[in-house]
């Protein structure tokens, strides 16, 4: 794992955008893995600005998002589908048909997981996966205890994750209890991973990631086994 320390959230976002843009420009048709949450919003803002100013095109980029809440429709303002449209897709030239997010409204969620995992494989796998990290070390929605062998699957969200994400909802009660997430093995198959970490609320997770052994009790620890991981973290997260 290569760790790049930057001063603050803005610098993390700029640095990450430079990395993503270089990959898009150096590839005929990049497949990007995307994350949601507060952390990558700044990155997406930088990508939008670059698209407008420098004309970086996404016409040949395919995207796969890590996860989606079960029970939220595409129209729901808290769905990750809406998050991706308002924070990125609506502002760049990517055809929506090339963007992929698990459906939180599938009649058969288990079948939706299989379909999603197959789709990633059929697309040739993910070239560059953007990741954030939960305070408890989750990546995607892979909570502590998730098998390292897991593919895309249904998860029961922990109370700590629901509480951490409640800030986006009217109340804690409205935060879904389940989600579909790419599994640890799906994430580890990506050819490259870019993990973004910002703020003091992630300090403990960062410390565990650096110091602890690889264990299913701290999902992000598996990244130590991946051949190409870059962590861009700000000073507050690394202090
Ligand atoms: C959510 C998402 C993760 C994200 C994490 C951290 O649970 N499913 O993909 O990395 O939260 O979110 P934030 O960036 O808001 O701290």
PDB file of C-alpha atoms and ligand atoms in Angstrom:
ATOM      1  CA  UNK A   1       0.000   0.000   0.000  1.00  0.00           C
ATOM      2  CA  UNK A   2       1.355   3.334  -1.007  1.00  0.00           C
ATOM      3  CA  UNK A   3       0.242   6.181   1.284  1.00  0.00           C
ATOM      4  CA  UNK A   4       0.169   9.763   0.034  1.00  0.00           C
ATOM      5  CA  UNK A   5      -0.375  12.384   2.744  1.00  0.00           C
ATOM      6  CA  UNK A   6      -2.084  15.598   1.738  1.00  0.00           C
ATOM      7  CA  UNK A   7      -2.964  18.650   3.814  1.00  0.00           C
ATOM      8  CA  UNK A   8      -6.734  18.575   3.678  1.00  0.00           C
ATOM      9  CA  UNK A   9      -9.941  17.357   2.016  1.00  0.00           C
ATOM     10  CA  UNK A  10      -9.538  19.682  -0.978  1.00  0.00           C
ATOM     11  CA  UNK A  11      -6.016  18.442  -1.684  1.00  0.00           C
ATOM     12  CA  UNK A  12      -7.138  14.819  -1.308  1.00  0.00           C
ATOM     13  CA  UNK A  13      -9.867  15.452  -3.881  1.00  0.00           C
ATOM     14  CA  UNK A  14      -7.510  17.217  -6.305  1.00  0.00           C
ATOM     15  CA  UNK A  15      -4.843  14.517  -6.027  1.00  0.00           C
ATOM     16  CA  UNK A  16      -7.412  11.750  -6.506  1.00  0.00           C
ATOM     17  CA  UNK A  17      -8.920  13.515  -9.530  1.00  0.00           C
ATOM     18  CA  UNK A  18      -5.496  13.808 -11.167  1.00  0.00           C
ATOM     19  CA  UNK A  19      -5.037  10.070 -10.725  1.00  0.00           C
ATOM     20  CA  UNK A  20      -8.462   9.223 -12.160  1.00  0.00           C
ATOM     21  CA  UNK A  21      -8.125  11.654 -15.078  1.00  0.00           C
ATOM     22  CA  UNK A  22      -4.682  10.272 -16.005  1.00  0.00           C
ATOM     23  CA  UNK A  23      -6.181   6.768 -16.060  1.00  0.00           C
ATOM     24  CA  UNK A  24      -9.097   7.865 -18.255  1.00  0.00           C
ATOM     25  CA  UNK A  25      -6.788   9.645 -20.677  1.00  0.00           C
ATOM     26  CA  UNK A  26      -4.334   6.741 -20.848  1.00  0.00           C
ATOM     27  CA  UNK A  27      -6.959   4.091 -21.518  1.00  0.00           C
ATOM     28  CA  UNK A  28      -9.138   3.418 -24.554  1.00  0.00           C
ATOM     29  CA  UNK A  29     -12.077   2.422 -22.446  1.00  0.00           C
ATOM     30  CA  UNK A  30     -11.658   2.521 -18.678  1.00  0.00           C
ATOM     31  CA  UNK A  31     -13.901   0.656 -16.264  1.00  0.00           C
ATOM     32  CA  UNK A  32     -14.165   2.670 -13.062  1.00  0.00           C
ATOM     33  CA  UNK A  33     -15.458   1.411  -9.733  1.00  0.00           C
ATOM     34  CA  UNK A  34     -17.231   4.196  -7.854  1.00  0.00           C
ATOM     35  CA  UNK A  35     -18.020   4.853  -4.220  1.00  0.00           C
ATOM     36  CA  UNK A  36     -20.563   7.051  -2.457  1.00  0.00           C
ATOM     37  CA  UNK A  37     -20.545   8.797   0.921  1.00  0.00           C
ATOM     38  CA  UNK A  38     -19.130  12.179   1.809  1.00  0.00           C
ATOM     39  CA  UNK A  39     -15.517  11.326   1.001  1.00  0.00           C
ATOM     40  CA  UNK A  40     -15.582  11.105  -2.830  1.00  0.00           C
ATOM     41  CA  UNK A  41     -17.882  14.125  -3.361  1.00  0.00           C
ATOM     42  CA  UNK A  42     -14.912  16.475  -3.686  1.00  0.00           C
ATOM     43  CA  UNK A  43     -13.255  14.131  -6.182  1.00  0.00           C
ATOM     44  CA  UNK A  44     -16.419  14.073  -8.284  1.00  0.00           C
ATOM     45  CA  UNK A  45     -16.543  17.888  -8.145  1.00  0.00           C
ATOM     46  CA  UNK A  46     -12.977  18.055  -9.447  1.00  0.00           C
ATOM     47  CA  UNK A  47     -13.795  15.598 -12.265  1.00  0.00           C
ATOM     48  CA  UNK A  48     -16.769  17.736 -13.291  1.00  0.00           C
ATOM     49  CA  UNK A  49     -14.666  20.884 -13.329  1.00  0.00           C
ATOM     50  CA  UNK A  50     -11.957  19.191 -15.372  1.00  0.00           C
ATOM     51  CA  UNK A  51     -14.579  17.883 -17.806  1.00  0.00           C
ATOM     52  CA  UNK A  52     -15.830  21.447 -18.372  1.00  0.00           C
ATOM     53  CA  UNK A  53     -12.427  23.136 -18.449  1.00  0.00           C
ATOM     54  CA  UNK A  54     -10.209  20.522 -20.127  1.00  0.00           C
ATOM     55  CA  UNK A  55     -12.787  18.436 -21.941  1.00  0.00           C
ATOM     56  CA  UNK A  56     -11.898  15.039 -20.476  1.00  0.00           C
ATOM     57  CA  UNK A  57     -14.537  12.779 -21.991  1.00  0.00           C
ATOM     58  CA  UNK A  58     -16.390   9.888 -20.353  1.00  0.00           C
ATOM     59  CA  UNK A  59     -18.022   8.642 -23.562  1.00  0.00           C
ATOM     60  CA  UNK A  60     -15.917   5.531 -23.385  1.00  0.00           C
ATOM     61  CA  UNK A  61     -15.884   5.036 -19.603  1.00  0.00           C
ATOM     62  CA  UNK A  62     -17.954   2.344 -17.894  1.00  0.00           C
ATOM     63  CA  UNK A  63     -18.749   2.587 -14.195  1.00  0.00           C
ATOM     64  CA  UNK A  64     -19.809   0.141 -11.492  1.00  0.00           C
ATOM     65  CA  UNK A  65     -20.859   1.431  -8.097  1.00  0.00           C
ATOM     66  CA  UNK A  66     -20.009  -0.447  -4.955  1.00  0.00           C
ATOM     67  CA  UNK A  67     -23.408  -0.582  -3.352  1.00  0.00           C
ATOM     68  CA  UNK A  68     -27.043   0.461  -3.018  1.00  0.00           C
ATOM     69  CA  UNK A  69     -29.594   0.448  -0.204  1.00  0.00           C
ATOM     70  CA  UNK A  70     -32.297  -2.213  -0.426  1.00  0.00           C
ATOM     71  CA  UNK A  71     -35.766  -0.677  -0.515  1.00  0.00           C
ATOM     72  CA  UNK A  72     -34.821   2.693  -2.021  1.00  0.00           C
ATOM     73  CA  UNK A  73     -35.932   3.326  -5.593  1.00  0.00           C
ATOM     74  CA  UNK A  74     -33.860   5.161  -8.185  1.00  0.00           C
ATOM     75  CA  UNK A  75     -36.072   8.197  -7.614  1.00  0.00           C
ATOM     76  CA  UNK A  76     -35.450   8.284  -3.847  1.00  0.00           C
ATOM     77  CA  UNK A  77     -33.224  11.246  -2.992  1.00  0.00           C
ATOM     78  CA  UNK A  78     -31.220   9.036  -0.613  1.00  0.00           C
ATOM     79  CA  UNK A  79     -30.564   6.276  -3.136  1.00  0.00           C
ATOM     80  CA  UNK A  80     -27.007   5.976  -4.326  1.00  0.00           C
ATOM     81  CA  UNK A  81     -28.404   6.171  -7.867  1.00  0.00           C
ATOM     82  CA  UNK A  82     -29.581   9.730  -7.140  1.00  0.00           C
ATOM     83  CA  UNK A  83     -26.307  10.515  -5.388  1.00  0.00           C
ATOM     84  CA  UNK A  84     -24.340   9.486  -8.475  1.00  0.00           C
ATOM     85  CA  UNK A  85     -26.590  11.440 -10.853  1.00  0.00           C
ATOM     86  CA  UNK A  86     -26.471  14.629  -8.843  1.00  0.00           C
ATOM     87  CA  UNK A  87     -22.800  14.432  -7.863  1.00  0.00           C
ATOM     88  CA  UNK A  88     -21.348  13.195 -11.150  1.00  0.00           C
ATOM     89  CA  UNK A  89     -23.298  11.568 -13.982  1.00  0.00           C
ATOM     90  CA  UNK A  90     -25.570  14.535 -14.807  1.00  0.00           C
ATOM     91  CA  UNK A  91     -22.571  16.837 -15.179  1.00  0.00           C
ATOM     92  CA  UNK A  92     -20.321  14.816 -17.494  1.00  0.00           C
ATOM     93  CA  UNK A  93     -20.783  13.225 -20.919  1.00  0.00           C
ATOM     94  CA  UNK A  94     -21.107   9.613 -19.741  1.00  0.00           C
ATOM     95  CA  UNK A  95     -24.012   7.714 -21.349  1.00  0.00           C
ATOM     96  CA  UNK A  96     -26.213   6.493 -18.470  1.00  0.00           C
ATOM     97  CA  UNK A  97     -26.305   3.071 -20.158  1.00  0.00           C
ATOM     98  CA  UNK A  98     -22.606   2.733 -19.259  1.00  0.00           C
ATOM     99  CA  UNK A  99     -23.215   3.387 -15.561  1.00  0.00           C
ATOM    100  CA  UNK A 100     -24.124   0.505 -13.269  1.00  0.00           C
ATOM    101  CA  UNK A 101     -25.494   0.464  -9.736  1.00  0.00           C
ATOM    102  CA  UNK A 102     -27.153  -2.536  -8.066  1.00  0.00           C
ATOM    103  CA  UNK A 103     -30.927  -2.184  -7.970  1.00  0.00           C
ATOM    104  CA  UNK A 104     -32.298  -1.733  -4.477  1.00  0.00           C
ATOM    105  CA  UNK A 105     -35.793  -2.574  -5.715  1.00  0.00           C
ATOM    106  CA  UNK A 106     -35.190  -5.934  -7.421  1.00  0.00           C
ATOM    107  CA  UNK A 107     -37.918  -8.496  -6.619  1.00  0.00           C
ATOM    108  CA  UNK A 108     -35.218 -11.064  -6.027  1.00  0.00           C
ATOM    109  CA  UNK A 109     -32.271  -9.349  -4.338  1.00  0.00           C
ATOM    110  CA  UNK A 110     -30.133 -12.511  -4.356  1.00  0.00           C
ATOM    111  CA  UNK A 111     -30.605 -12.794  -8.130  1.00  0.00           C
ATOM    112  CA  UNK A 112     -29.728  -9.103  -8.475  1.00  0.00           C
ATOM    113  CA  UNK A 113     -26.426  -9.792  -6.669  1.00  0.00           C
ATOM    114  CA  UNK A 114     -25.559 -12.606  -9.110  1.00  0.00           C
ATOM    115  CA  UNK A 115     -26.564 -10.460 -12.088  1.00  0.00           C
ATOM    116  CA  UNK A 116     -24.374  -7.582 -10.878  1.00  0.00           C
ATOM    117  CA  UNK A 117     -21.329  -9.750 -10.205  1.00  0.00           C
ATOM    118  CA  UNK A 118     -21.669 -11.327 -13.689  1.00  0.00           C
ATOM    119  CA  UNK A 119     -22.008  -7.942 -15.298  1.00  0.00           C
ATOM    120  CA  UNK A 120     -18.699  -6.784 -13.784  1.00  0.00           C
ATOM    121  CA  UNK A 121     -17.014  -9.942 -15.056  1.00  0.00           C
ATOM    122  CA  UNK A 122     -18.514  -9.589 -18.528  1.00  0.00           C
ATOM    123  CA  UNK A 123     -17.237  -6.009 -18.670  1.00  0.00           C
ATOM    124  CA  UNK A 124     -13.732  -7.395 -18.134  1.00  0.00           C
ATOM    125  CA  UNK A 125     -13.436  -6.415 -14.474  1.00  0.00           C
ATOM    126  CA  UNK A 126     -12.730  -3.062 -12.874  1.00  0.00           C
ATOM    127  CA  UNK A 127      -9.589  -1.162 -13.846  1.00  0.00           C
ATOM    128  CA  UNK A 128      -9.629   1.402 -11.053  1.00  0.00           C
ATOM    129  CA  UNK A 129     -11.787   1.153  -7.943  1.00  0.00           C
ATOM    130  CA  UNK A 130     -12.402   4.259  -5.807  1.00  0.00           C
ATOM    131  CA  UNK A 131     -12.981   3.410  -2.148  1.00  0.00           C
ATOM    132  CA  UNK A 132     -13.888   5.192   1.048  1.00  0.00           C
ATOM    133  CA  UNK A 133     -13.672   3.578   4.471  1.00  0.00           C
ATOM    134  CA  UNK A 134     -16.246   3.327   7.243  1.00  0.00           C
ATOM    135  CA  UNK A 135     -15.304   4.180  10.821  1.00  0.00           C
ATOM    136  CA  UNK A 136     -15.459   0.461  11.615  1.00  0.00           C
ATOM    137  CA  UNK A 137     -13.245  -0.424   8.655  1.00  0.00           C
ATOM    138  CA  UNK A 138     -16.026  -1.326   6.227  1.00  0.00           C
ATOM    139  CA  UNK A 139     -15.410  -0.978   2.510  1.00  0.00           C
ATOM    140  CA  UNK A 140     -18.437  -0.774   0.250  1.00  0.00           C
ATOM    141  CA  UNK A 141     -20.978  -2.057   2.781  1.00  0.00           C
ATOM    142  CA  UNK A 142     -18.824  -5.012   3.797  1.00  0.00           C
ATOM    143  CA  UNK A 143     -19.201  -4.875   7.546  1.00  0.00           C
ATOM    144  CA  UNK A 144     -16.760  -6.444  10.033  1.00  0.00           C
ATOM    145  CA  UNK A 145     -17.012 -10.227   9.855  1.00  0.00           C
ATOM    146  CA  UNK A 146     -17.715 -10.347   6.107  1.00  0.00           C
ATOM    147  CA  UNK A 147     -15.921 -13.219   4.397  1.00  0.00           C
ATOM    148  CA  UNK A 148     -12.934 -12.217   2.313  1.00  0.00           C
ATOM    149  CA  UNK A 149     -14.298 -14.666  -0.315  1.00  0.00           C
ATOM    150  CA  UNK A 150     -17.582 -12.779  -0.706  1.00  0.00           C
ATOM    151  CA  UNK A 151     -18.894 -11.660  -4.080  1.00  0.00           C
ATOM    152  CA  UNK A 152     -21.761  -9.178  -4.481  1.00  0.00           C
ATOM    153  CA  UNK A 153     -24.189  -9.960  -1.666  1.00  0.00           C
ATOM    154  CA  UNK A 154     -26.963  -8.713   0.611  1.00  0.00           C
ATOM    155  CA  UNK A 155     -25.861  -7.197   3.931  1.00  0.00           C
ATOM    156  CA  UNK A 156     -27.529  -6.291   7.190  1.00  0.00           C
ATOM    157  CA  UNK A 157     -26.163  -2.857   8.048  1.00  0.00           C
ATOM    158  CA  UNK A 158     -24.694  -2.462  11.532  1.00  0.00           C
ATOM    159  CA  UNK A 159     -26.183   0.115  13.853  1.00  0.00           C
ATOM    160  CA  UNK A 160     -22.951   2.124  13.748  1.00  0.00           C
ATOM    161  CA  UNK A 161     -23.113   2.342   9.942  1.00  0.00           C
ATOM    162  CA  UNK A 162     -26.814   3.279  10.025  1.00  0.00           C
ATOM    163  CA  UNK A 163     -26.072   5.960  12.619  1.00  0.00           C
ATOM    164  CA  UNK A 164     -23.100   7.283  10.617  1.00  0.00           C
ATOM    165  CA  UNK A 165     -25.284   7.539   7.487  1.00  0.00           C
ATOM    166  CA  UNK A 166     -28.368   8.902   9.301  1.00  0.00           C
ATOM    167  CA  UNK A 167     -27.168  12.456   8.629  1.00  0.00           C
ATOM    168  CA  UNK A 168     -28.427  12.120   5.065  1.00  0.00           C
ATOM    169  CA  UNK A 169     -31.923  10.999   6.137  1.00  0.00           C
ATOM    170  CA  UNK A 170     -34.756  12.703   8.054  1.00  0.00           C
ATOM    171  CA  UNK A 171     -34.312  10.296  10.944  1.00  0.00           C
ATOM    172  CA  UNK A 172     -32.437   7.132  11.913  1.00  0.00           C
ATOM    173  CA  UNK A 173     -35.640   5.139  11.389  1.00  0.00           C
ATOM    174  CA  UNK A 174     -35.564   5.971   7.683  1.00  0.00           C
ATOM    175  CA  UNK A 175     -32.079   4.548   7.142  1.00  0.00           C
ATOM    176  CA  UNK A 176     -32.503   1.183   5.398  1.00  0.00           C
ATOM    177  CA  UNK A 177     -31.439  -1.922   7.294  1.00  0.00           C
ATOM    178  CA  UNK A 178     -30.099  -3.801   4.295  1.00  0.00           C
ATOM    179  CA  UNK A 179     -28.007  -3.089   1.240  1.00  0.00           C
ATOM    180  CA  UNK A 180     -26.504  -4.833  -1.765  1.00  0.00           C
ATOM    181  CA  UNK A 181     -22.751  -4.475  -1.904  1.00  0.00           C
ATOM    182  CA  UNK A 182     -19.906  -5.711  -4.027  1.00  0.00           C
ATOM    183  CA  UNK A 183     -18.103  -8.242  -1.864  1.00  0.00           C
ATOM    184  CA  UNK A 184     -14.530  -8.200  -0.660  1.00  0.00           C
ATOM    185  CA  UNK A 185     -13.469 -10.581  -3.412  1.00  0.00           C
ATOM    186  CA  UNK A 186     -15.256  -8.433  -6.037  1.00  0.00           C
ATOM    187  CA  UNK A 187     -13.313  -5.394  -4.796  1.00  0.00           C
ATOM    188  CA  UNK A 188     -10.006  -7.274  -4.611  1.00  0.00           C
ATOM    189  CA  UNK A 189     -10.350  -8.339  -8.271  1.00  0.00           C
ATOM    190  CA  UNK A 190     -10.008  -4.685  -9.343  1.00  0.00           C
ATOM    191  CA  UNK A 191      -6.698  -4.102 -11.051  1.00  0.00           C
ATOM    192  CA  UNK A 192      -6.033  -0.968  -9.025  1.00  0.00           C
ATOM    193  CA  UNK A 193      -7.571   0.577  -5.900  1.00  0.00           C
ATOM    194  CA  UNK A 194      -7.588   4.190  -4.761  1.00  0.00           C
ATOM    195  CA  UNK A 195      -8.647   4.623  -1.132  1.00  0.00           C
ATOM    196  CA  UNK A 196      -9.585   8.120   0.023  1.00  0.00           C
ATOM    197  CA  UNK A 197      -9.540   8.984   3.710  1.00  0.00           C
ATOM    198  CA  UNK A 198     -10.283  12.354   5.263  1.00  0.00           C
ATOM    199  CA  UNK A 199     -10.967  13.808   8.680  1.00  0.00           C
ATOM    200  CA  UNK A 200     -10.388  12.902  12.280  1.00  0.00           C
ATOM    201  CA  UNK A 201     -13.416  10.599  12.455  1.00  0.00           C
ATOM    202  CA  UNK A 202     -11.374   8.205  10.261  1.00  0.00           C
ATOM    203  CA  UNK A 203      -8.186   8.459  12.354  1.00  0.00           C
ATOM    204  CA  UNK A 204      -8.789   5.290  14.340  1.00  0.00           C
ATOM    205  CA  UNK A 205      -9.693   3.333  11.209  1.00  0.00           C
ATOM    206  CA  UNK A 206      -6.545   4.588   9.487  1.00  0.00           C
ATOM    207  CA  UNK A 207      -4.404   3.606  12.448  1.00  0.00           C
ATOM    208  CA  UNK A 208      -5.891   0.100  12.511  1.00  0.00           C
ATOM    209  CA  UNK A 209      -5.432  -0.221   8.768  1.00  0.00           C
ATOM    210  CA  UNK A 210      -1.748   0.629   9.024  1.00  0.00           C
ATOM    211  CA  UNK A 211      -0.893  -1.232  12.229  1.00  0.00           C
ATOM    212  CA  UNK A 212      -3.188  -4.246  12.489  1.00  0.00           C
ATOM    213  CA  UNK A 213      -2.944  -7.659  10.880  1.00  0.00           C
ATOM    214  CA  UNK A 214      -5.218  -8.729   8.036  1.00  0.00           C
ATOM    215  CA  UNK A 215      -8.488  -9.864   9.605  1.00  0.00           C
ATOM    216  CA  UNK A 216     -12.128 -10.231   8.564  1.00  0.00           C
ATOM    217  CA  UNK A 217     -12.990  -8.216  11.692  1.00  0.00           C
ATOM    218  CA  UNK A 218     -11.546  -5.180   9.951  1.00  0.00           C
ATOM    219  CA  UNK A 219     -12.544  -5.523   6.275  1.00  0.00           C
ATOM    220  CA  UNK A 220     -10.231  -2.813   4.881  1.00  0.00           C
ATOM    221  CA  UNK A 221      -7.205  -4.740   6.193  1.00  0.00           C
ATOM    222  CA  UNK A 222      -7.480  -7.048   3.150  1.00  0.00           C
ATOM    223  CA  UNK A 223      -6.168  -4.173   1.027  1.00  0.00           C
ATOM    224  CA  UNK A 224      -2.696  -5.022   2.344  1.00  0.00           C
ATOM    225  CA  UNK A 225      -2.854  -8.130   0.146  1.00  0.00           C
ATOM    226  CA  UNK A 226      -3.676  -6.215  -3.039  1.00  0.00           C
ATOM    227  CA  UNK A 227      -0.733  -5.502  -5.376  1.00  0.00           C
ATOM    228  CA  UNK A 228      -1.753  -1.978  -6.345  1.00  0.00           C
ATOM    229  CA  UNK A 229      -3.375   0.165  -3.666  1.00  0.00           C
ATOM    230  CA  UNK A 230      -2.826   3.893  -3.238  1.00  0.00           C
ATOM    231  CA  UNK A 231      -4.207   5.611  -0.147  1.00  0.00           C
ATOM    232  CA  UNK A 232      -4.650   9.372  -0.332  1.00  0.00           C
ATOM    233  CA  UNK A 233      -5.229  10.568   3.221  1.00  0.00           C
ATOM    234  CA  UNK A 234      -5.282  14.008   4.751  1.00  0.00           C
ATOM    235  CA  UNK A 235      -3.314  15.077   7.815  1.00  0.00           C
ATOM    236  CA  UNK A 236      -6.373  14.910  10.082  1.00  0.00           C
ATOM    237  CA  UNK A 237      -6.888  11.222   9.232  1.00  0.00           C
ATOM    238  CA  UNK A 238      -3.201  10.400   9.610  1.00  0.00           C
ATOM    239  CA  UNK A 239      -2.439  12.384  12.769  1.00  0.00           C
TER     240      UNK A 239
HETATM  241  C1  LIG B   1     -20.979   4.222   3.322  1.00  0.00           C
HETATM  242  C2  LIG B   1     -20.652   3.684   1.938  1.00  0.00           C
HETATM  243  C3  LIG B   1     -19.174   3.416   1.786  1.00  0.00           C
HETATM  244  C4  LIG B   1     -18.400   4.622   2.263  1.00  0.00           C
HETATM  245  C5  LIG B   1     -18.628   4.816   3.733  1.00  0.00           C
HETATM  246  C6  LIG B   1     -17.910   6.024   4.308  1.00  0.00           C
HETATM  247  O1  LIG B   1     -21.377   3.278   4.223  1.00  0.00           O
HETATM  248  N1  LIG B   1     -21.390   2.508   1.605  1.00  0.00           N
HETATM  249  O2  LIG B   1     -18.896   3.111   0.429  1.00  0.00           O
HETATM  250  O3  LIG B   1     -17.028   4.458   2.011  1.00  0.00           O
HETATM  251  O4  LIG B   1     -20.008   4.989   3.971  1.00  0.00           O
HETATM  252  O5  LIG B   1     -18.674   7.174   4.094  1.00  0.00           O
HETATM  253  P1  LIG B   1     -18.160   8.637   4.225  1.00  0.00           P
HETATM  254  O6  LIG B   1     -17.281   8.877   3.042  1.00  0.00           O
HETATM  255  O7  LIG B   1     -19.376   9.496   4.202  1.00  0.00           O
HETATM  256  O8  LIG B   1     -17.422   8.735   5.501  1.00  0.00           O
END
